[in-house]
XYZ file of N, CA and C in Angstrom:
843
model
N 9.595 -2.866 -15.051
C 9.275 -3.390 -16.328
C 8.370 -2.394 -17.032
N 8.620 -2.049 -18.269
C 7.847 -1.118 -19.012
C 6.542 -1.683 -19.461
N 5.549 -0.784 -19.510
C 4.238 -1.245 -19.923
C 4.121 -1.273 -21.399
N 3.575 -2.253 -22.132
C 3.440 -2.299 -23.500
C 2.099 -1.867 -23.959
N 2.031 -1.155 -25.112
C 0.778 -0.781 -25.666
C -0.166 -1.917 -25.989
N -1.438 -1.765 -25.847
C -2.434 -2.798 -26.123
C -3.639 -2.165 -26.664
N -4.043 -2.517 -27.843
C -5.218 -1.970 -28.464
C -6.514 -2.509 -27.923
N -6.520 -3.447 -26.952
C -7.645 -4.099 -26.473
C -7.700 -3.953 -24.922
N -7.963 -2.718 -24.434
C -7.955 -2.525 -22.939
C -9.076 -3.188 -22.279
N -8.831 -3.742 -21.117
C -9.876 -4.390 -20.318
C -10.718 -3.270 -19.673
N -11.963 -3.579 -19.734
C -12.890 -2.602 -19.045
C -13.832 -3.389 -18.161
N -14.209 -2.882 -17.049
C -15.135 -3.503 -16.142
C -16.435 -2.868 -16.118
N -17.485 -3.660 -15.966
C -18.835 -3.091 -15.883
C -19.030 -2.377 -14.579
N -19.329 -1.042 -14.581
C -19.426 -0.243 -13.382
C -20.636 -0.710 -12.543
N -21.489 -1.597 -13.058
C -22.552 -2.063 -12.230
C -22.268 -3.426 -11.607
N -21.059 -3.939 -11.856
C -20.667 -5.200 -11.343
C -20.604 -5.178 -9.798
N -21.408 -5.927 -9.047
C -21.340 -5.842 -7.596
C -20.040 -6.450 -7.019
N -19.585 -5.902 -5.972
C -18.449 -6.424 -5.262
C -18.813 -6.447 -3.805
N -18.089 -7.256 -3.057
C -18.363 -7.405 -1.582
C -18.078 -6.046 -1.019
N -18.937 -5.505 -0.163
C -18.771 -4.263 0.471
C -19.350 -3.071 -0.219
N -19.904 -3.281 -1.480
C -20.524 -2.169 -2.182
C -20.269 -2.288 -3.678
N -20.891 -1.448 -4.418
C -20.751 -1.397 -5.886
C -19.636 -0.494 -6.295
N -19.134 -0.809 -7.500
C -18.030 0.064 -8.006
C -18.520 1.511 -7.995
N -17.817 2.470 -7.411
C -18.307 3.836 -7.352
C -18.277 4.580 -8.659
N -19.294 5.338 -8.931
C -19.334 6.093 -10.173
C -19.077 7.578 -9.852
N -18.588 8.237 -10.858
C -18.377 9.733 -10.753
C -19.758 10.370 -10.400
N -19.773 11.210 -9.413
C -21.050 11.836 -9.006
C -21.654 12.764 -10.023
N -22.931 12.917 -10.035
C -23.726 13.808 -10.913
C -23.956 15.113 -10.236
N -23.834 15.198 -8.924
C -24.037 16.416 -8.165
C -22.806 17.242 -8.081
N -22.801 18.297 -7.280
C -21.666 19.212 -7.145
C -20.527 18.416 -6.548
N -19.322 18.674 -7.097
C -18.098 18.122 -6.600
C -17.058 19.247 -6.556
N -15.862 18.895 -6.090
C -14.762 19.914 -6.138
C -13.788 19.482 -7.351
N -14.130 19.918 -8.511
C -13.285 19.544 -9.624
C -11.809 20.122 -9.506
N -10.846 19.328 -9.972
C -9.502 19.853 -9.905
C -8.722 19.330 -11.106
N -7.889 20.128 -11.635
C -7.033 19.756 -12.716
C -5.809 19.071 -12.185
N -5.532 19.147 -10.988
C -4.340 18.535 -10.360
C -4.523 17.028 -10.342
N -3.484 16.230 -10.396
C -3.601 14.762 -10.169
C -4.126 14.537 -8.781
N -4.866 13.513 -8.609
C -5.559 13.118 -7.410
C -4.980 11.874 -6.818
N -4.544 11.902 -5.555
C -4.025 10.668 -4.909
C -4.860 10.400 -3.668
N -5.271 9.165 -3.525
C -5.921 8.631 -2.354
C -4.909 7.948 -1.496
N -4.626 8.374 -0.249
C -3.541 7.701 0.538
C -4.215 7.162 1.838
N -4.108 5.835 2.015
C -4.562 5.300 3.260
C -3.373 5.290 4.239
N -3.812 5.213 5.508
C -2.690 5.247 6.547
C -2.062 6.628 6.664
N -2.782 7.710 6.268
C -2.186 9.044 6.203
C -2.091 9.720 7.521
N -2.652 9.032 8.634
C -2.566 9.654 9.929
C -1.116 9.752 10.496
N -0.265 8.797 10.016
C 1.050 8.780 10.576
C 1.912 7.985 9.644
N 3.298 7.940 9.975
C 4.226 7.075 9.308
C 4.372 7.359 7.848
N 4.457 6.249 7.051
C 4.738 6.375 5.624
C 3.671 7.148 4.920
N 2.424 6.838 5.233
C 1.282 7.539 4.611
C 1.315 9.058 4.845
N 1.553 9.421 6.071
C 1.710 10.855 6.459
C 2.750 11.528 5.644
N 3.971 10.904 5.573
C 5.029 11.472 4.930
C 4.818 11.532 3.376
N 4.212 10.487 2.877
C 3.868 10.438 1.445
C 2.922 11.547 1.041
N 1.928 11.826 1.901
C 0.940 12.843 1.628
C 1.619 14.255 1.596
N 2.498 14.446 2.472
C 3.257 15.724 2.525
C 4.047 15.873 1.251
N 4.767 14.843 0.808
C 5.551 14.919 -0.431
C 4.714 15.198 -1.589
N 3.612 14.521 -1.749
C 2.699 14.740 -2.943
C 2.082 16.106 -2.883
N 1.751 16.571 -1.801
C 1.117 17.932 -1.649
C 2.238 18.948 -2.108
N 3.382 18.726 -1.752
C 4.480 19.690 -2.123
C 4.716 19.698 -3.609
N 4.362 18.531 -4.275
C 4.620 18.330 -5.638
C 3.407 18.725 -6.443
N 2.316 19.355 -5.735
C 1.198 19.812 -6.490
C 0.005 18.929 -6.631
N 0.058 17.812 -5.914
C -1.107 16.886 -6.022
C -2.271 17.296 -5.096
N -3.419 16.910 -5.564
C -4.611 16.982 -4.627
C -4.656 15.693 -3.865
N -4.550 15.797 -2.506
C -4.387 14.553 -1.707
C -5.732 14.299 -0.934
N -6.213 13.046 -0.978
C -7.323 12.609 -0.190
C -6.740 11.676 0.917
N -6.948 12.147 2.108
C -6.165 11.622 3.268
C -7.123 10.683 4.106
N -6.808 9.406 4.171
C -7.590 8.486 4.958
C -6.793 7.927 6.091
N -7.442 7.668 7.217
C -6.837 7.067 8.398
C -7.934 7.062 9.479
N -7.492 6.729 10.650
C -8.447 6.604 11.802
C -8.332 7.716 12.759
N -7.213 8.477 12.737
C -7.014 9.556 13.691
C -7.507 10.833 13.072
N -8.722 11.190 13.330
C -9.302 12.411 12.684
C -8.553 13.702 12.954
N -8.077 13.803 14.208
C -7.293 15.008 14.566
C -6.055 15.262 13.757
N -5.275 14.108 13.603
C -4.063 14.218 12.778
C -4.390 14.396 11.288
N -5.438 13.765 10.833
C -5.840 13.990 9.397
C -6.188 15.447 9.188
N -6.985 16.031 10.120
C -7.385 17.423 9.956
C -6.217 18.369 9.948
N -5.235 18.053 10.791
C -4.009 18.856 10.938
C -3.280 18.795 9.585
N -3.099 17.596 9.069
C -2.372 17.336 7.782
C -3.083 18.000 6.678
N -4.394 17.823 6.597
C -5.193 18.474 5.535
C -5.095 20.018 5.575
N -5.147 20.557 6.813
C -5.021 22.034 6.909
C -3.623 22.523 6.465
N -2.598 21.723 6.724
C -1.239 22.177 6.459
C -0.913 21.975 4.942
N -1.484 20.972 4.358
C -1.160 20.671 2.931
C -2.186 20.949 1.912
N -3.445 21.362 2.375
C -4.564 21.636 1.386
C -5.160 20.437 0.914
N -4.937 19.215 1.566
C -5.675 18.062 1.267
C -7.040 17.919 1.812
N -7.626 16.831 1.709
C -8.997 16.563 2.207
C -9.031 15.344 3.099
N -9.428 15.500 4.331
C -9.517 14.363 5.272
C -10.708 13.536 4.970
N -10.415 12.212 4.821
C -11.508 11.255 4.680
C -11.295 10.052 5.668
N -11.614 10.343 6.917
C -11.372 9.277 7.924
C -12.207 8.072 7.687
N -11.594 6.843 7.859
C -12.270 5.638 7.658
C -11.546 4.521 8.360
N -12.367 3.541 8.908
C -11.840 2.406 9.544
C -11.774 1.240 8.545
N -10.577 0.920 8.066
C -10.456 -0.127 7.103
C -10.441 -1.488 7.650
N -10.521 -1.603 8.939
C -10.609 -2.942 9.541
C -12.115 -3.468 9.482
N -13.026 -2.650 9.073
C -14.359 -3.067 8.884
C -14.539 -3.432 7.394
N -15.188 -4.575 7.085
C -15.306 -4.982 5.714
C -15.968 -3.974 4.709
N -16.858 -3.119 5.264
C -17.459 -2.097 4.426
C -16.682 -0.817 4.404
N -15.595 -0.720 5.119
C -14.806 0.509 5.117
C -14.217 0.942 3.746
N -13.637 -0.020 2.969
C -13.112 0.374 1.681
C -14.167 0.916 0.689
N -15.402 0.351 0.769
C -16.437 0.824 -0.130
C -16.841 2.302 0.255
N -16.960 2.536 1.501
C -17.297 3.874 1.985
C -16.248 4.902 1.548
N -14.976 4.448 1.738
C -13.809 5.330 1.377
C -13.745 5.605 -0.092
N -13.913 4.585 -0.907
C -13.897 4.780 -2.394
C -15.008 5.714 -2.810
N -16.178 5.532 -2.275
C -17.347 6.363 -2.636
C -17.035 7.848 -2.208
N -16.449 8.089 -1.018
C -16.180 9.369 -0.550
C -15.127 10.070 -1.392
N -14.106 9.281 -1.819
C -13.051 9.773 -2.668
C -13.592 10.280 -4.009
N -14.377 9.458 -4.634
C -14.887 9.819 -5.952
C -15.837 11.034 -5.828
N -16.624 11.027 -4.765
C -17.562 12.126 -4.573
C -16.781 13.440 -4.264
N -15.620 13.353 -3.676
C -14.840 14.493 -3.370
C -14.079 15.044 -4.495
N -13.500 14.224 -5.352
C -12.593 14.777 -6.401
C -13.038 14.387 -7.783
N -14.033 13.464 -7.916
C -14.504 13.039 -9.185
C -13.746 11.844 -9.840
N -12.556 11.576 -9.272
C -11.722 10.491 -9.804
C -10.622 10.297 -8.769
N -9.915 9.186 -8.932
C -8.576 8.869 -8.225
C -7.579 8.487 -9.260
N -6.488 9.245 -9.403
C -5.523 8.911 -10.385
C -4.501 7.924 -9.762
N -4.243 8.071 -8.469
C -3.252 7.132 -7.871
C -3.796 6.682 -6.502
N -3.780 5.436 -6.187
C -4.091 4.871 -4.900
C -2.794 4.482 -4.264
N -2.582 4.946 -3.043
C -1.389 4.553 -2.287
C -1.915 3.809 -1.031
N -1.738 2.513 -1.021
C -2.276 1.692 0.114
C -1.220 1.515 1.101
N -1.253 2.430 2.119
C -0.179 2.518 3.073
C -0.629 2.020 4.426
N -1.882 1.883 4.757
C -2.407 1.573 6.051
C -1.888 0.041 6.360
N -1.515 -0.184 7.663
C -1.087 -1.411 8.039
C -1.033 -1.625 9.503
N -1.198 -2.883 9.971
C -1.155 -3.274 11.287
C -0.146 -4.362 11.581
N 0.469 -4.478 12.688
C 1.475 -5.481 12.947
C 1.186 -6.115 14.372
N 1.828 -7.239 14.614
C 1.733 -7.957 15.836
C 2.980 -8.869 15.938
N 3.618 -8.937 17.052
C 4.762 -9.776 17.238
C 4.593 -10.710 18.384
N 4.927 -12.010 18.165
C 4.819 -12.942 19.248
C 4.562 -14.356 18.591
N 4.390 -15.396 19.513
C 4.138 -16.764 18.987
C 2.789 -16.763 18.342
N 2.733 -17.323 17.202
C 1.375 -17.321 16.440
C 0.320 -18.035 17.277
N 0.604 -19.057 18.045
C -0.355 -19.769 18.742
C -0.995 -18.930 19.831
N -0.323 -17.776 20.208
C -0.778 -16.888 21.316
C -1.377 -15.566 20.695
N -1.501 -15.548 19.360
C -2.047 -14.360 18.765
C -3.590 -14.249 18.999
N -4.065 -13.078 19.446
C -5.491 -13.004 19.721
C -6.243 -12.988 18.289
N -7.341 -13.682 18.354
C -8.146 -13.882 17.140
C -8.527 -12.619 16.540
N -8.996 -11.643 17.356
C -9.526 -10.387 16.845
C -8.367 -9.579 16.285
N -7.193 -9.697 16.790
C -6.074 -8.981 16.205
C -5.723 -9.590 14.831
N -5.765 -10.888 14.647
C -5.519 -11.514 13.445
C -6.593 -11.070 12.384
N -7.863 -11.015 12.771
C -8.903 -10.580 11.868
C -8.677 -9.165 11.378
N -8.313 -8.276 12.373
C -8.144 -6.805 11.942
C -6.900 -6.809 11.031
N -5.850 -7.494 11.265
C -4.669 -7.492 10.429
C -4.984 -7.920 9.042
N -5.733 -8.920 8.931
C -6.111 -9.494 7.524
C -6.944 -8.434 6.862
N -7.828 -7.822 7.508
C -8.728 -6.792 6.866
C -7.854 -5.576 6.348
N -7.085 -5.014 7.313
C -6.391 -3.819 7.005
C -5.244 -4.022 6.037
N -4.473 -5.073 6.236
C -3.141 -5.256 5.445
C -3.450 -5.851 4.114
N -4.477 -6.733 4.047
C -4.681 -7.418 2.787
C -6.045 -7.182 2.126
N -7.080 -7.445 2.874
C -8.440 -7.258 2.276
C -8.749 -5.903 1.871
N -8.434 -4.858 2.678
C -8.729 -3.487 2.274
C -8.078 -3.069 0.986
N -6.712 -3.272 0.875
C -6.099 -2.898 -0.506
C -6.803 -3.575 -1.651
N -7.127 -4.874 -1.507
C -7.685 -5.583 -2.632
C -9.102 -5.000 -2.916
N -9.861 -4.662 -1.866
C -11.143 -4.178 -2.083
C -11.089 -2.687 -2.767
N -10.148 -1.926 -2.288
C -10.053 -0.609 -2.812
C -9.603 -0.613 -4.265
N -8.717 -1.466 -4.603
C -8.316 -1.645 -5.966
C -9.432 -1.993 -6.861
N -10.211 -2.987 -6.368
C -11.388 -3.567 -7.118
C -12.407 -2.420 -7.383
N -12.530 -1.445 -6.402
C -13.567 -0.391 -6.517
C -13.033 0.710 -7.395
N -11.718 1.054 -7.378
C -11.202 2.199 -8.075
C -10.601 1.862 -9.456
N -10.276 0.579 -9.627
C -9.638 0.233 -10.972
C -10.465 0.446 -12.133
N -11.830 0.148 -12.153
C -12.615 0.376 -13.384
C -12.480 1.810 -13.949
N -12.454 2.772 -12.987
C -12.321 4.186 -13.384
C -11.018 4.429 -14.009
N -9.941 3.915 -13.529
C -8.629 4.041 -14.090
C -8.523 3.390 -15.458
N -9.109 2.217 -15.595
C -9.133 1.576 -16.927
C -9.982 2.354 -17.923
N -10.997 2.896 -17.485
C -11.858 3.767 -18.470
C -11.102 4.932 -18.917
N -10.269 5.536 -18.081
C -9.499 6.720 -18.429
C -8.186 6.314 -19.017
N -7.856 4.992 -18.967
C -6.556 4.505 -19.494
C -5.382 5.153 -18.781
N -5.535 5.484 -17.592
C -4.490 6.134 -16.778
C -4.672 5.886 -15.396
N -3.549 5.555 -14.640
C -3.631 5.405 -13.193
C -2.469 4.645 -12.628
N -2.298 4.720 -11.336
C -1.242 4.029 -10.679
C -1.764 3.375 -9.351
N -1.379 2.258 -9.085
C -1.703 1.537 -7.860
C -0.461 1.239 -7.123
N -0.152 1.839 -5.961
C 1.005 1.758 -5.266
C 0.729 0.974 -3.919
N 1.274 -0.187 -3.794
C 0.996 -1.046 -2.575
C 2.262 -1.022 -1.724
N 2.056 -0.714 -0.448
C 3.198 -0.820 0.509
C 3.249 -2.221 1.098
N 4.176 -2.946 0.688
C 4.373 -4.270 1.151
C 5.459 -4.274 2.301
N 6.215 -5.331 2.413
C 7.189 -5.430 3.518
C 8.172 -6.555 3.148
N 9.385 -6.337 3.618
C 10.385 -7.539 3.440
C 9.903 -8.752 4.202
N 9.104 -8.532 5.196
C 8.535 -9.656 5.941
C 7.616 -10.540 4.973
N 7.116 -9.910 4.041
C 6.225 -10.654 3.121
C 7.022 -11.330 1.995
N 8.285 -11.036 1.979
C 9.308 -11.575 0.929
C 9.974 -12.799 1.424
N 10.394 -12.695 2.706
C 11.300 -13.769 3.201
C 10.770 -14.445 4.503
N 9.754 -13.857 5.103
C 9.188 -14.462 6.410
C 10.046 -13.941 7.562
N 9.437 -13.752 8.673
C 10.135 -13.257 9.871
C 9.570 -14.055 11.135
N 10.500 -14.546 11.920
C 10.122 -15.241 13.066
C 9.254 -14.340 13.994
N 8.293 -14.981 14.636
C 7.337 -14.268 15.559
C 6.436 -13.262 14.840
N 6.441 -13.261 13.498
C 5.526 -12.340 12.765
C 4.840 -13.048 11.604
N 4.455 -14.254 11.921
C 3.869 -15.134 10.900
C 2.568 -14.580 10.290
N 1.687 -14.036 11.116
C 0.496 -13.510 10.609
C 0.757 -12.213 9.725
N 1.566 -11.371 10.231
C 1.908 -10.138 9.497
C 2.589 -10.491 8.202
N 3.562 -11.455 8.264
C 4.266 -11.828 7.020
C 3.277 -12.424 5.976
N 2.304 -13.199 6.428
C 1.329 -13.730 5.574
C 0.529 -12.659 4.776
N 0.083 -11.695 5.555
C -0.710 -10.616 4.920
C 0.078 -9.894 3.907
N 1.308 -9.606 4.170
C 2.239 -8.906 3.277
C 2.691 -9.763 2.089
N 2.834 -11.003 2.316
C 3.101 -11.949 1.300
C 1.961 -12.083 0.317
N 0.773 -12.106 0.791
C -0.464 -12.058 -0.065
C -0.508 -10.763 -0.913
N -0.117 -9.681 -0.384
C -0.145 -8.405 -1.049
C 0.882 -8.481 -2.178
N 2.047 -9.106 -1.955
C 3.079 -9.206 -2.936
C 2.530 -9.997 -4.192
N 1.881 -11.178 -3.936
C 1.358 -11.967 -5.009
C 0.243 -11.277 -5.773
N -0.562 -10.482 -5.013
C -1.626 -9.658 -5.662
C -1.010 -8.693 -6.585
N 0.025 -8.009 -6.184
C 0.684 -7.000 -7.051
C 1.242 -7.735 -8.302
N 1.933 -8.870 -8.062
C 2.565 -9.596 -9.177
C 1.477 -10.040 -10.176
N 0.413 -10.564 -9.693
C -0.604 -11.061 -10.663
C -1.291 -9.867 -11.419
N -1.570 -8.851 -10.645
C -2.241 -7.736 -11.242
C -1.348 -7.007 -12.307
N -0.001 -7.069 -12.083
C 0.858 -6.408 -13.022
C 0.659 -7.079 -14.387
N 0.656 -8.366 -14.413
C 0.544 -9.118 -15.742
C -0.856 -8.689 -16.362
N -1.902 -8.669 -15.545
C -3.238 -8.361 -16.047
C -3.344 -6.958 -16.706
N -2.670 -5.977 -16.060
C -2.848 -4.603 -16.478
C -1.829 -4.116 -17.562
N -0.910 -4.969 -17.950
C 0.071 -4.471 -18.933
C -0.737 -3.986 -20.210
N -0.223 -2.780 -20.623
C -0.848 -2.212 -21.853
C -2.093 -1.415 -21.649
N -2.634 -1.322 -20.394
C -3.876 -0.690 -20.166
C -3.725 0.807 -19.779
N -2.430 1.190 -19.530
C -2.233 2.588 -18.968
C -2.280 2.670 -17.468
N -2.624 1.567 -16.823
C -2.637 1.558 -15.362
C -1.405 0.729 -14.825
N -0.612 1.350 -14.047
C 0.585 0.680 -13.552
C 0.392 0.179 -12.084
N 1.059 -0.952 -11.729
C 1.057 -1.442 -10.429
C 2.425 -1.342 -9.894
N 2.625 -0.752 -8.694
C 3.938 -0.634 -8.083
C 3.941 -1.229 -6.695
N 4.895 -1.928 -6.285
C 5.104 -2.547 -5.011
C 6.334 -2.015 -4.339
N 6.227 -1.361 -3.171
C 7.281 -0.876 -2.428
C 7.524 -1.766 -1.204
N 8.757 -2.159 -1.038
C 9.058 -3.202 -0.042
C 10.088 -2.655 0.984
N 9.626 -1.992 1.996
C 10.571 -1.474 3.043
C 11.000 -2.648 3.981
N 12.160 -2.361 4.624
C 12.503 -3.177 5.753
C 11.865 -2.477 6.972
N 12.585 -2.418 7.999
C 12.080 -1.705 9.248
C 12.010 -0.268 8.930
N 10.917 0.416 9.420
C 10.812 1.864 9.232
C 10.501 2.532 10.555
N 11.110 3.652 10.837
C 11.010 4.303 12.041
C 9.708 5.088 12.106
N 8.659 4.376 12.522
C 7.294 4.935 12.609
C 6.577 4.440 13.930
N 5.441 4.901 14.222
C 4.688 4.405 15.393
C 4.235 2.966 15.208
N 4.475 2.375 14.078
C 3.999 0.969 13.831
C 4.390 0.041 14.936
N 5.720 0.121 15.418
C 6.133 -0.863 16.418
C 5.503 -0.570 17.765
N 5.228 0.714 18.104
C 4.602 1.024 19.375
C 3.204 0.429 19.382
N 2.553 0.546 18.212
C 1.088 0.072 18.181
C 1.007 -1.385 18.214
N 2.046 -2.079 17.616
C 1.931 -3.600 17.661
C 2.260 -4.078 19.009
N 2.740 -3.279 19.941
C 2.981 -3.666 21.382
C 4.473 -4.073 21.761
N 5.329 -4.215 20.691
C 6.716 -4.608 21.013
C 7.577 -3.683 20.157
N 8.741 -3.235 20.689
C 9.646 -2.374 19.920
C 10.391 -3.150 18.911
N 11.024 -2.452 18.004
C 11.936 -3.190 17.001
C 13.133 -3.647 17.683
N 13.464 -4.903 17.622
C 14.544 -5.559 18.367
C 15.653 -6.158 17.553
N 15.607 -6.151 16.221
C 16.536 -6.812 15.419
C 17.722 -5.899 15.177
N 18.858 -6.568 14.962
C 20.109 -5.811 14.783
C 20.152 -5.282 13.371
N 19.631 -6.044 12.392
C 19.667 -5.722 10.972
C 18.309 -6.070 10.384
N 17.842 -5.314 9.384
C 18.404 -3.994 9.031
C 17.931 -2.902 10.053
N 18.748 -1.846 10.073
C 18.342 -0.810 10.937
C 17.135 0.014 10.310
N 16.278 0.545 11.158
C 15.119 1.239 10.601
C 15.483 2.486 9.771
N 14.732 2.663 8.635
C 14.931 3.917 7.882
C 13.817 4.878 8.209
N 13.961 6.140 7.764
C 12.854 7.045 8.171
C 11.644 6.919 7.168
N 10.478 7.347 7.671
C 9.335 7.304 6.875
C 9.419 8.254 5.665
N 10.209 9.300 5.816
C 10.431 10.240 4.682
C 11.210 9.601 3.656
N 12.131 8.768 3.988
C 12.946 8.084 2.911
C 12.061 7.098 2.113
N 11.153 6.447 2.762
C 10.220 5.529 2.050
C 9.257 6.402 1.193
N 8.801 7.522 1.735
C 7.887 8.331 1.034
C 8.494 8.856 -0.349
N 9.810 9.171 -0.254
C 10.451 9.604 -1.490
C 10.413 8.526 -2.524
N 10.592 7.272 -2.155
C 10.486 6.137 -3.043
C 9.078 5.945 -3.533
N 8.094 6.100 -2.650
C 6.702 5.944 -3.046
C 6.307 7.051 -4.153
N 6.734 8.220 -3.928
C 6.431 9.281 -4.854
C 7.154 9.049 -6.196
N 8.398 8.618 -6.165
C 9.166 8.317 -7.348
C 8.559 7.158 -8.185
N 8.051 6.164 -7.448
C 7.521 5.032 -8.171
C 6.273 5.290 -8.999
N 5.593 6.434 -8.790
C 4.395 6.794 -9.486
C 4.827 6.986 -10.966
N 6.051 7.563 -11.231
C 6.408 7.828 -12.581
C 7.523 6.901 -13.106
N 8.198 6.118 -12.227
C 9.207 5.255 -12.693
C 8.601 3.998 -13.425
N 9.477 3.315 -14.147
C 8.949 2.105 -14.809
C 9.273 0.842 -14.018
N 10.022 1.036 -12.921
C 10.311 -0.112 -12.092
C 8.998 -0.449 -11.225
N 8.733 -1.725 -11.205
C 7.499 -2.163 -10.530
C 7.677 -2.643 -9.147
N 8.945 -2.916 -8.706
C 9.250 -3.451 -7.359
C 10.429 -2.719 -6.837
N 10.234 -2.049 -5.792
C 11.380 -1.233 -5.164
C 11.606 -1.596 -3.691
N 12.830 -1.863 -3.330
C 13.167 -2.137 -1.955
C 13.724 -0.926 -1.234
N 13.414 -0.773 0.017
C 13.911 0.366 0.854
C 14.474 -0.163 2.111
N 15.830 -0.041 2.293
C 16.783 0.458 1.434
C 16.989 -0.527 0.200
N 17.602 -0.144 -0.863
C 17.606 -0.843 -2.064
C 18.420 -2.177 -1.942
N 19.411 -2.192 -0.969
C 20.216 -3.424 -0.845
C 19.379 -4.604 -0.334
N 18.194 -4.367 0.142
C 17.394 -5.470 0.678
C 16.971 -6.435 -0.531
N 17.136 -5.874 -1.727
C 16.872 -6.755 -2.856
C 17.741 -7.921 -2.975
N 19.013 -7.799 -2.412
C 20.021 -8.875 -2.448
C 19.574 -10.019 -1.605
N 19.204 -9.887 -0.326
C 18.792 -11.032 0.452
C 17.452 -11.553 -0.065
N 16.659 -10.770 -0.712
C 15.396 -11.333 -1.269
C 15.743 -12.240 -2.446
N 16.711 -11.902 -3.199
C 17.142 -12.791 -4.312
C 17.757 -14.072 -3.735
N 18.546 -13.957 -2.686
C 19.091 -15.189 -2.123
C 17.989 -16.093 -1.627
N 16.969 -15.477 -1.001
C 15.885 -16.301 -0.486
C 15.143 -17.035 -1.595
N 15.039 -16.322 -2.751
C 14.246 -16.999 -3.821
C 15.076 -18.048 -4.540
N 16.425 -17.850 -4.629
C 17.284 -18.857 -5.301
C 17.784 -19.953 -4.443
N 18.028 -19.668 -3.110
C 18.558 -20.674 -2.271
C 17.992 -20.468 -0.875
N 16.743 -20.839 -0.664
C 16.061 -20.629 0.618
C 16.787 -21.236 1.814
N 17.470 -22.475 1.623
C 18.167 -23.099 2.713
C 19.287 -22.219 3.165
N 20.066 -21.670 2.218
C 21.234 -20.787 2.602
C 20.739 -19.567 3.227
N 19.572 -19.029 2.777
C 19.072 -17.752 3.417
C 18.590 -18.074 4.912
N 18.021 -19.273 5.159
C 17.572 -19.596 6.478
C 18.760 -19.680 7.441
N 19.826 -20.321 6.987
C 21.049 -20.409 7.770
C 21.628 -19.013 8.118
N 21.638 -18.138 7.102
C 22.092 -16.780 7.301
C 21.196 -16.032 8.270
N 19.884 -16.201 8.108
C 18.967 -15.462 8.933
C 19.050 -15.919 10.389
N 19.326 -17.266 10.593
C 19.457 -17.847 11.928
C 20.783 -17.224 12.639
N 21.710 -17.010 11.811
C 22.987 -16.555 12.386
C 23.036 -14.967 12.608
N 22.468 -14.249 11.606
C 22.596 -12.785 11.685
C 21.322 -12.069 12.031
N 20.170 -12.759 11.954
C 18.932 -12.079 12.115
C 18.494 -11.863 13.562
């Protein structure tokens, strides 16, 4: 959906306190100014975030790379000319530290790509409480907090993009992934609500909805990908969509694109979808 001009942009008070820290201000001391567009990418240690950072660097962006694997971040930064900003987003104060470091490094963030995510598969009654807590923090709370911290600067400049990496699991639900689906479903509703709020401000919200992606995600959650459909796509394929969505007018993109069809069936006829999922899923 295209953004409509609005002569009354919303602006937030930069002194407005938020959980985990205050809205970061542009630094008054020495920084590394750049005329290139600046992207902050979470989850850049591997998978979709890593592939997206590579694509953006090739396109001339200045990339700020966040993740928990410092070695891999340093390697990526050295290869692409980006800047490693390691941070643990499972900690409630992690997003505030990351936002502050990003603004201190580049003076601004033009695009936030929230790619970091955790998964777990199994019966929900058996899910460890600490795993659930970390999943909620990384998958849902951290993107919301980062957007809250970086959005005022984007609104002030009347320019910016927020790209959220959701999941088909957050659109239709997946057996044995109730906790993960809930966090991604929450991210979907956040993107939808924020889209209405930001129309006409010059700041766009984009939601990328992959199916299964061939990344270390499944190894880290403890169980391999076991479903027959859809087959996993490459992280590079998702990264191409992520980069494209920064300039496209489409606010919701499925990867692969045909996944939009079952999502529409689920929305229009959930009973039919459940019968199909029971048979083919």
